Coordinates of C-alpha atoms in Angstrom, one line a residue:
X2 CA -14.7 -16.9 14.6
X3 CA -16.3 -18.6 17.6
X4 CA -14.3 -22.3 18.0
X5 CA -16.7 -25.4 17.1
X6 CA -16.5 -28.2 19.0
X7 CA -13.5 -30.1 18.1
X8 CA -15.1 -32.9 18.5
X9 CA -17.8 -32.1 16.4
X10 CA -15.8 -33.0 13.3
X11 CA -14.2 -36.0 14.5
X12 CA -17.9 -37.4 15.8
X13 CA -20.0 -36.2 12.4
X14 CA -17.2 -36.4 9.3
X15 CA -14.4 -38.5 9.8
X16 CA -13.6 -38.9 6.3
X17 CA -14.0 -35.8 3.9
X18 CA -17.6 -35.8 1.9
X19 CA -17.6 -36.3 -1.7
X20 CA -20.4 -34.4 -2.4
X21 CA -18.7 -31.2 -0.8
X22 CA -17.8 -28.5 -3.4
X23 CA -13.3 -28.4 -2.4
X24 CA -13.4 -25.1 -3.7
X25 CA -15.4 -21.8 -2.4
X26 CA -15.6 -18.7 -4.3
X27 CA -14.1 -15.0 -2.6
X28 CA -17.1 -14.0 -0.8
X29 CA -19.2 -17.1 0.0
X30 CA -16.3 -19.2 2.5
X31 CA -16.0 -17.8 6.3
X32 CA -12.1 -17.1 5.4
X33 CA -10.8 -15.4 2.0
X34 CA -7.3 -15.8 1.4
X35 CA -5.8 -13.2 -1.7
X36 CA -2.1 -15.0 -2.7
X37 CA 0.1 -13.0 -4.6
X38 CA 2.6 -14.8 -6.9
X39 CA 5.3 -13.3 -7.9
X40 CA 7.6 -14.4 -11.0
X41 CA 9.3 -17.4 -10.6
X42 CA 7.5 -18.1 -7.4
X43 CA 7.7 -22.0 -6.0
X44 CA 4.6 -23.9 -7.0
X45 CA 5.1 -26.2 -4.0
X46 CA 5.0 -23.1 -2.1
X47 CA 1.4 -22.1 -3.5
X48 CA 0.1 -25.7 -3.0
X49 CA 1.3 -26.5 0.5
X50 CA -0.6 -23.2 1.3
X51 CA -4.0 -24.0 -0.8
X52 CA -4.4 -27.6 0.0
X53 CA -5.1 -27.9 3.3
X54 CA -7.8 -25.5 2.8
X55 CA -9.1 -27.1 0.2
X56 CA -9.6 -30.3 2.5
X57 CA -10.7 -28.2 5.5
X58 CA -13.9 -27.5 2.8
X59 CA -14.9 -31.1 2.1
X60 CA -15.4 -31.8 6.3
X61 CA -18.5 -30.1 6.3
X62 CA -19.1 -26.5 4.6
X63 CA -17.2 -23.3 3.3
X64 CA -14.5 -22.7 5.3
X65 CA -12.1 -20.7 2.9
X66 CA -11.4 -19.5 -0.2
X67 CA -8.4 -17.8 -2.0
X68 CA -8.1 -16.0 -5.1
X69 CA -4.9 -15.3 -6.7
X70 CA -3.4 -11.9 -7.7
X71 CA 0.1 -11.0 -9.6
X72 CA 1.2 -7.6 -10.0
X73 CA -0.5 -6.8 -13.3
X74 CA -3.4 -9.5 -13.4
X75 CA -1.5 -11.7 -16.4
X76 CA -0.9 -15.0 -16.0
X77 CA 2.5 -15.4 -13.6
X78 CA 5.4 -18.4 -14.7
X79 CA 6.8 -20.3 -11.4
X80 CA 10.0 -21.6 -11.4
X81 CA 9.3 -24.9 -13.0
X82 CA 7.9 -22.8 -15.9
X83 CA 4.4 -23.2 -15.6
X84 CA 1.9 -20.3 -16.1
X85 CA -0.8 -19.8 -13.2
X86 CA -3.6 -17.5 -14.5
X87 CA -4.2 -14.8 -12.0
X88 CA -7.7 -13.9 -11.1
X89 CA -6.8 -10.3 -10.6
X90 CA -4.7 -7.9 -9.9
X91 CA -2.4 -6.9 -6.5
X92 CA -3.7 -3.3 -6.7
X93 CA -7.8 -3.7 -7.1
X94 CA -7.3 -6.6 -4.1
X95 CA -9.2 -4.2 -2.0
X96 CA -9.4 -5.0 2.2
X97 CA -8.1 -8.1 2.0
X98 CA -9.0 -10.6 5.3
X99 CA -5.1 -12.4 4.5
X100 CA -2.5 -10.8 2.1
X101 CA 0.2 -13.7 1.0
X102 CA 3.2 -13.3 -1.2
X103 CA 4.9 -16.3 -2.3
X104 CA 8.1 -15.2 -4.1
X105 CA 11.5 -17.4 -4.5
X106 CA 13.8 -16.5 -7.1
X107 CA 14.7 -12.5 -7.3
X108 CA 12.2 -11.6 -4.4
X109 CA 12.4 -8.0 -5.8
X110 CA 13.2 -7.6 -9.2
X111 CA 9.5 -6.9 -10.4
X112 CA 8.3 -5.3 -7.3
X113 CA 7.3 -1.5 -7.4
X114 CA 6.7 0.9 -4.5
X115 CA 2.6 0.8 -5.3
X116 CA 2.7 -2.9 -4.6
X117 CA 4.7 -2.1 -1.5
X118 CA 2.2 0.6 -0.8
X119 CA -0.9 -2.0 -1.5
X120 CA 0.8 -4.4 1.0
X121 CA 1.1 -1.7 3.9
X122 CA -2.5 -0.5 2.8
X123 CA -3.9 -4.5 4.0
X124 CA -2.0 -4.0 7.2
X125 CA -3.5 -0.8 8.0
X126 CA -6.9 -1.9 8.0
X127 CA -6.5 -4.8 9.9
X128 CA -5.6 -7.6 7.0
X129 CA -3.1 -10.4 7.9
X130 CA 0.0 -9.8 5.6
X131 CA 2.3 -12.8 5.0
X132 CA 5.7 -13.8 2.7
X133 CA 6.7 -16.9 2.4
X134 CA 10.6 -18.4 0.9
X135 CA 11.9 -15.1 0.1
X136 CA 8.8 -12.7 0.3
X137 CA 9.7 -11.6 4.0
X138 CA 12.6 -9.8 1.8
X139 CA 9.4 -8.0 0.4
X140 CA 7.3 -7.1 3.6
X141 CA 10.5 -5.8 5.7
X142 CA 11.3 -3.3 2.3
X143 CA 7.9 -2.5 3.0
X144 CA 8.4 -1.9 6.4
X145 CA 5.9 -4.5 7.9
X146 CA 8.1 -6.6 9.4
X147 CA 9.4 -4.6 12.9
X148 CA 9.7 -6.0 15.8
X149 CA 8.5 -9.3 14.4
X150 CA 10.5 -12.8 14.7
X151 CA 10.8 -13.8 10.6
X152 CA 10.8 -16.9 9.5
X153 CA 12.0 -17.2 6.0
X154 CA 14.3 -19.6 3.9
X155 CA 17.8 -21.3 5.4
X156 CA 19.6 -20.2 2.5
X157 CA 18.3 -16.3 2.3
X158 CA 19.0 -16.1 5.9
X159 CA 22.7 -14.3 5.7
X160 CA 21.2 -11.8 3.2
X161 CA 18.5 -10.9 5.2
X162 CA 20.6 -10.5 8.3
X163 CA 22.9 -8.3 6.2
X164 CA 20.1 -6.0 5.0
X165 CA 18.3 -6.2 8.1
X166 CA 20.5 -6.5 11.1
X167 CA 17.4 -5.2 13.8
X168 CA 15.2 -7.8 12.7
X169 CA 15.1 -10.9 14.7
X170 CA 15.2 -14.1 12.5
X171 CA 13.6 -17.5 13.9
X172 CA 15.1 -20.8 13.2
X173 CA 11.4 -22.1 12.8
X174 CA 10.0 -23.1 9.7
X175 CA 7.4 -20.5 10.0
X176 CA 5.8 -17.7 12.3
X177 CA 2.0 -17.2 13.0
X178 CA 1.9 -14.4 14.6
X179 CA -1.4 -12.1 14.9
X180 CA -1.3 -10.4 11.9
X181 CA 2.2 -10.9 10.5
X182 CA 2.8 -14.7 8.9
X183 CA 6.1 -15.3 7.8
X184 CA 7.5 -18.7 6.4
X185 CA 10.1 -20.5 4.9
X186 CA 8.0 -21.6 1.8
X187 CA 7.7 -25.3 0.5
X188 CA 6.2 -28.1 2.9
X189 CA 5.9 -25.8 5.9
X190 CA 3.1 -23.9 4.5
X191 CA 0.9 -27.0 5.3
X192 CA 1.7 -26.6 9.2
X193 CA 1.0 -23.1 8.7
X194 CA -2.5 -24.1 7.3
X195 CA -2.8 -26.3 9.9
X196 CA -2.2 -24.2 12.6
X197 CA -4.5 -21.1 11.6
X198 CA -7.4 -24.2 10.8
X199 CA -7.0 -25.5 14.6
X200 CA -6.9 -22.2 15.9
X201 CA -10.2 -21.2 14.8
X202 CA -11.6 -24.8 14.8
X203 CA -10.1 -26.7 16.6
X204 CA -7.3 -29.5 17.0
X205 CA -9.7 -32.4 15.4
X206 CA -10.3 -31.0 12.5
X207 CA -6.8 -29.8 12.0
X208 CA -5.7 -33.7 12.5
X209 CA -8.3 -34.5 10.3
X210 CA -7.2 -32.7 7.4
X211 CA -3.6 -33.1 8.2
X212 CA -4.2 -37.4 7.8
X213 CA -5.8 -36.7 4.5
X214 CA -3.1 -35.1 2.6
X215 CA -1.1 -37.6 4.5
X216 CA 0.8 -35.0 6.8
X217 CA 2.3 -35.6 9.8
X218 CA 3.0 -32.7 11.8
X219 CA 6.1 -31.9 13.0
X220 CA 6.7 -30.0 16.7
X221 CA 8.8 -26.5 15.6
X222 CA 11.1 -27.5 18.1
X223 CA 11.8 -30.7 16.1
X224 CA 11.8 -29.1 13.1
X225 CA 14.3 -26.1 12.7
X226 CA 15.3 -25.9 9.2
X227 CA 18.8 -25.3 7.4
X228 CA 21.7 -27.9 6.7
X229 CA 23.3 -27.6 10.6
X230 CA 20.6 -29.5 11.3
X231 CA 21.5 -32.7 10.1
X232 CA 22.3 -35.8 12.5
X233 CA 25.4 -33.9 14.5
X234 CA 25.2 -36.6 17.5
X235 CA 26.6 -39.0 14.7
X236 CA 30.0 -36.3 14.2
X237 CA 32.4 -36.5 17.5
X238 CA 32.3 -33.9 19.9
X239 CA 35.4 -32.2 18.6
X240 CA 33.9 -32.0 15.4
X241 CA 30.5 -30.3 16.4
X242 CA 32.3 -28.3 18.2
X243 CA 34.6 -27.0 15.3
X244 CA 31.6 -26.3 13.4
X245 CA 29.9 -24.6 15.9
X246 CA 33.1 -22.1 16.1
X247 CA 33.0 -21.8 12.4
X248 CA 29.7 -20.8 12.1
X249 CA 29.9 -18.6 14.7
X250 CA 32.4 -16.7 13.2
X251 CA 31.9 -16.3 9.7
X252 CA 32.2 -12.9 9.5
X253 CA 35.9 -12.5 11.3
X254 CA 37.8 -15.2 10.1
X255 CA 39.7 -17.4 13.2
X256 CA 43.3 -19.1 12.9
X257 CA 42.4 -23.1 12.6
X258 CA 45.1 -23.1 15.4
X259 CA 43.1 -21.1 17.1
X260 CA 40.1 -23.3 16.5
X261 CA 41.9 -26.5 17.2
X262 CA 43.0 -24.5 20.7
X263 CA 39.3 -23.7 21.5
X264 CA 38.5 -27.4 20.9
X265 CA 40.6 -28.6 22.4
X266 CA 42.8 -30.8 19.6
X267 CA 45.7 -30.8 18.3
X268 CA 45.1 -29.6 14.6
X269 CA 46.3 -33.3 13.3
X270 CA 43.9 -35.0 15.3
X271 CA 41.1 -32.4 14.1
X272 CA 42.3 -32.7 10.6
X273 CA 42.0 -36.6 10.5
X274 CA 38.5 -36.4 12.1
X275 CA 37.4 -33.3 9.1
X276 CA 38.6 -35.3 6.5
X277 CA 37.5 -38.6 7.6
X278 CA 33.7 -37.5 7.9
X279 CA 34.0 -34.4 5.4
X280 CA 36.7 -35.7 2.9
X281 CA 38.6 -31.7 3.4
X282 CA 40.7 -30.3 5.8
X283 CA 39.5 -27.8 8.8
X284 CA 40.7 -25.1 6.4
X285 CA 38.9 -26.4 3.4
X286 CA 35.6 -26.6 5.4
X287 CA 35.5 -23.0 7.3
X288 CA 36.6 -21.4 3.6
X289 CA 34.1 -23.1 1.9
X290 CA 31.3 -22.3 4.3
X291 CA 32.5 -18.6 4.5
X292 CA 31.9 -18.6 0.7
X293 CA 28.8 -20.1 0.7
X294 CA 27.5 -17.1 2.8
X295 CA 29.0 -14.8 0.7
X296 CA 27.2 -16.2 -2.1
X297 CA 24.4 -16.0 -0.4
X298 CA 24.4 -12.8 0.6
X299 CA 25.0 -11.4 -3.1
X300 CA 22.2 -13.8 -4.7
X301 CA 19.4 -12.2 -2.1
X302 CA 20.3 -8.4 -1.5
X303 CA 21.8 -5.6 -2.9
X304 CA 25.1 -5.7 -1.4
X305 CA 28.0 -5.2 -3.0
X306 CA 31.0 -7.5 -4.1
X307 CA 33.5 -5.7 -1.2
X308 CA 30.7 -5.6 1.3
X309 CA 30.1 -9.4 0.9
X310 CA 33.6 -10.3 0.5
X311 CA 33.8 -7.9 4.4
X312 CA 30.5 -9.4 5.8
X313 CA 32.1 -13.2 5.8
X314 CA 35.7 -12.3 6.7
X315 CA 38.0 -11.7 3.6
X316 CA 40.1 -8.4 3.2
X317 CA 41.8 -9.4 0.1
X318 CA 39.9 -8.9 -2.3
X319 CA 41.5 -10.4 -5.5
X320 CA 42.3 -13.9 -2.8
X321 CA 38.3 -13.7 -2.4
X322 CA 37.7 -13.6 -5.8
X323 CA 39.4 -16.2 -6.7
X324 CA 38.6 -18.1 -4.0
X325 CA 35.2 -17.4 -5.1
X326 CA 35.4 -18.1 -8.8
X327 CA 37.3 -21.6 -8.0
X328 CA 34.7 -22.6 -6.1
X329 CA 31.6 -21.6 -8.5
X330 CA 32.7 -21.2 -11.6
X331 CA 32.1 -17.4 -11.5
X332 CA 32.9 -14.1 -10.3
X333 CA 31.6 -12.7 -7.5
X334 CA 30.6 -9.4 -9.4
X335 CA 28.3 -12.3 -11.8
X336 CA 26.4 -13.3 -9.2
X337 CA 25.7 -10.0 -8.0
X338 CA 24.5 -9.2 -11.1
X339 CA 22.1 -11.8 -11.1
X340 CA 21.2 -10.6 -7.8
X341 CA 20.1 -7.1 -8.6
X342 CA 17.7 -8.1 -12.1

């Protein structure tokens, strides 16, 4: 697509026109975009990704258009419970111009090796393929996904780092790359959006739609995702520090001793600053963040309880499962369970 003048759109539509049709149909926009939803997908997900090319379409003509596709062609159930009619199915998609999969609970549980095949079929003949939340779970079992950076979900992180230890992983909220577009679902779909509308239009249109859905975009180095990213400068040094160590070592468990020694307090003094900010102990903290990863890692993949229990430092087992169960209210082998439906 040959770039407009970006100041075309700021100069002739400032505001969108009310008399534009939002919506094109599959075969009359510049851009198609064929979403697949998988069960218990994230309907946030599926609108941050719609609506900014919906308002792209009100500046001035028919820029894009998407259709929506599920496995079978039925009507798919997101996780809030509502039912989104598909318009067809994932295997008569055809050459599709962009492939997205928007999954979020149990990535896998209803995918087959056809779909798997259909996705791989897109990529071969040129089509963009993208997965956003947990659907880069879906591309790298498909084996779309080497030698790509993948951006995906904070929390299914540790699982896809287990599964797929060759990958890289990005902090960023999401990666456009040329024709592999990977996301951590939710709001950062509209930045997506945005990007791929500026990139073949230009920046004022992108602004444009952006201040109509109210959006302000956020620079991805200003906007890495996951729960270390809260306001650190507002813990003390030794403190940062200390969490720094314990997220670094997760998976081989150190001393807090040996912690205190590499921060360079004395384990009282560390202590009264964990528990002042954190209301638990050094100890409390590092278990409790060892366990979150393990739960993590046996909610998004197909690891089992010993190699999760291995993966985030534990070699007793019956200490980690009751660790575990203390902590969440179930066993480990549960949530496994839940894991692999």
């Amino acid at each position: 697509m040959k770039e407009l003048d970006s100041a075309h759109w700021a100069r002739a539509w400032p505001y969108p026109r009310p008399d534009q049709p939002p919506v094109a149909r599959p075969g009359e926009a510049e851009h198609t975009v064929s979403v697949w939803l998988l069960p218990k997908f994230s309907m946030l997900t599926l609108f941050c990704l719609l609506e900014p090319l919906r308002v792209a379409n009100r500046f001035g003509r028919a820029l894009f258009a998407w259709q929506l596709l599920s496995s079978d062609g039925e009507a798919v159930v997101a996780s809030n419970g509502v039912r989104i009619d598909a318009d067809g199915a994932l295997g008569e998609a055809g050459d599709c111009e962009m492939l997205m999969a928007i999954s979020s609970y149990q990535a896998e549980a209803t995918v087959t090796a056809a779909d798997r095949a259909v996705l791989r079929q897109v990529a071969a003949h040129g089509g963009r393929v993208g997965g956003l939340d947990t659907a880069p779970f879906i591309l790298a079992r498909a084996g779309l996904l080497e030698h790509q950076r993948v951006a995906l979900h904070w929390e299914s992180v540790p699982a896809f780092r287990e599964e797929f230890p060759h990958i890289a992983i990005s902090p960023a909220r999401f990666e456009f790359a040329d024709r592999r577009l990977t996301g951590s679902g939710g709001a950062a779909g509209i930045d997506m959006m945005l990007q791929w509308i500026e990139s073949d239009y230009g920046p004022a249109l992108a602004n444009a739609v952006g201040r109509q859905l109210v959006h302000q975009r956020v620079p991805e180095e200003d906007a890495l995702q996951g729960p270390g990213q809260q306001r650190l400068d507002r813990l003390p040094r030794a403190v940062v520090r200390a969490l720094a160590i314990m997220e670094a070592h997760l998976g081989q468990a150190l001393a807090i001793p040996e912690i205190c020694r590499l921060v360079g307090q004395s384990q009282r003094q560390l202590t009264r600053l964990f528990v002042g900010h954190f209301g638990e102990t050094p100890k409390q903290c590092y278990l409790g963040m060892r366990l979150d990863l393990a739960r993590r890692i046996l909610a998004d993949s197909r690891c089992r309880v010993t190699e999760a229990a291995l993966a985030t430092g534990f070699t007793n087992m019956a200490h980690f499962s009751r660790a575990y169960q203390a902590r969440f209210g179930e066993r480990p082998s549960r949530t496994g369970e839940r894991g692999m439906r």
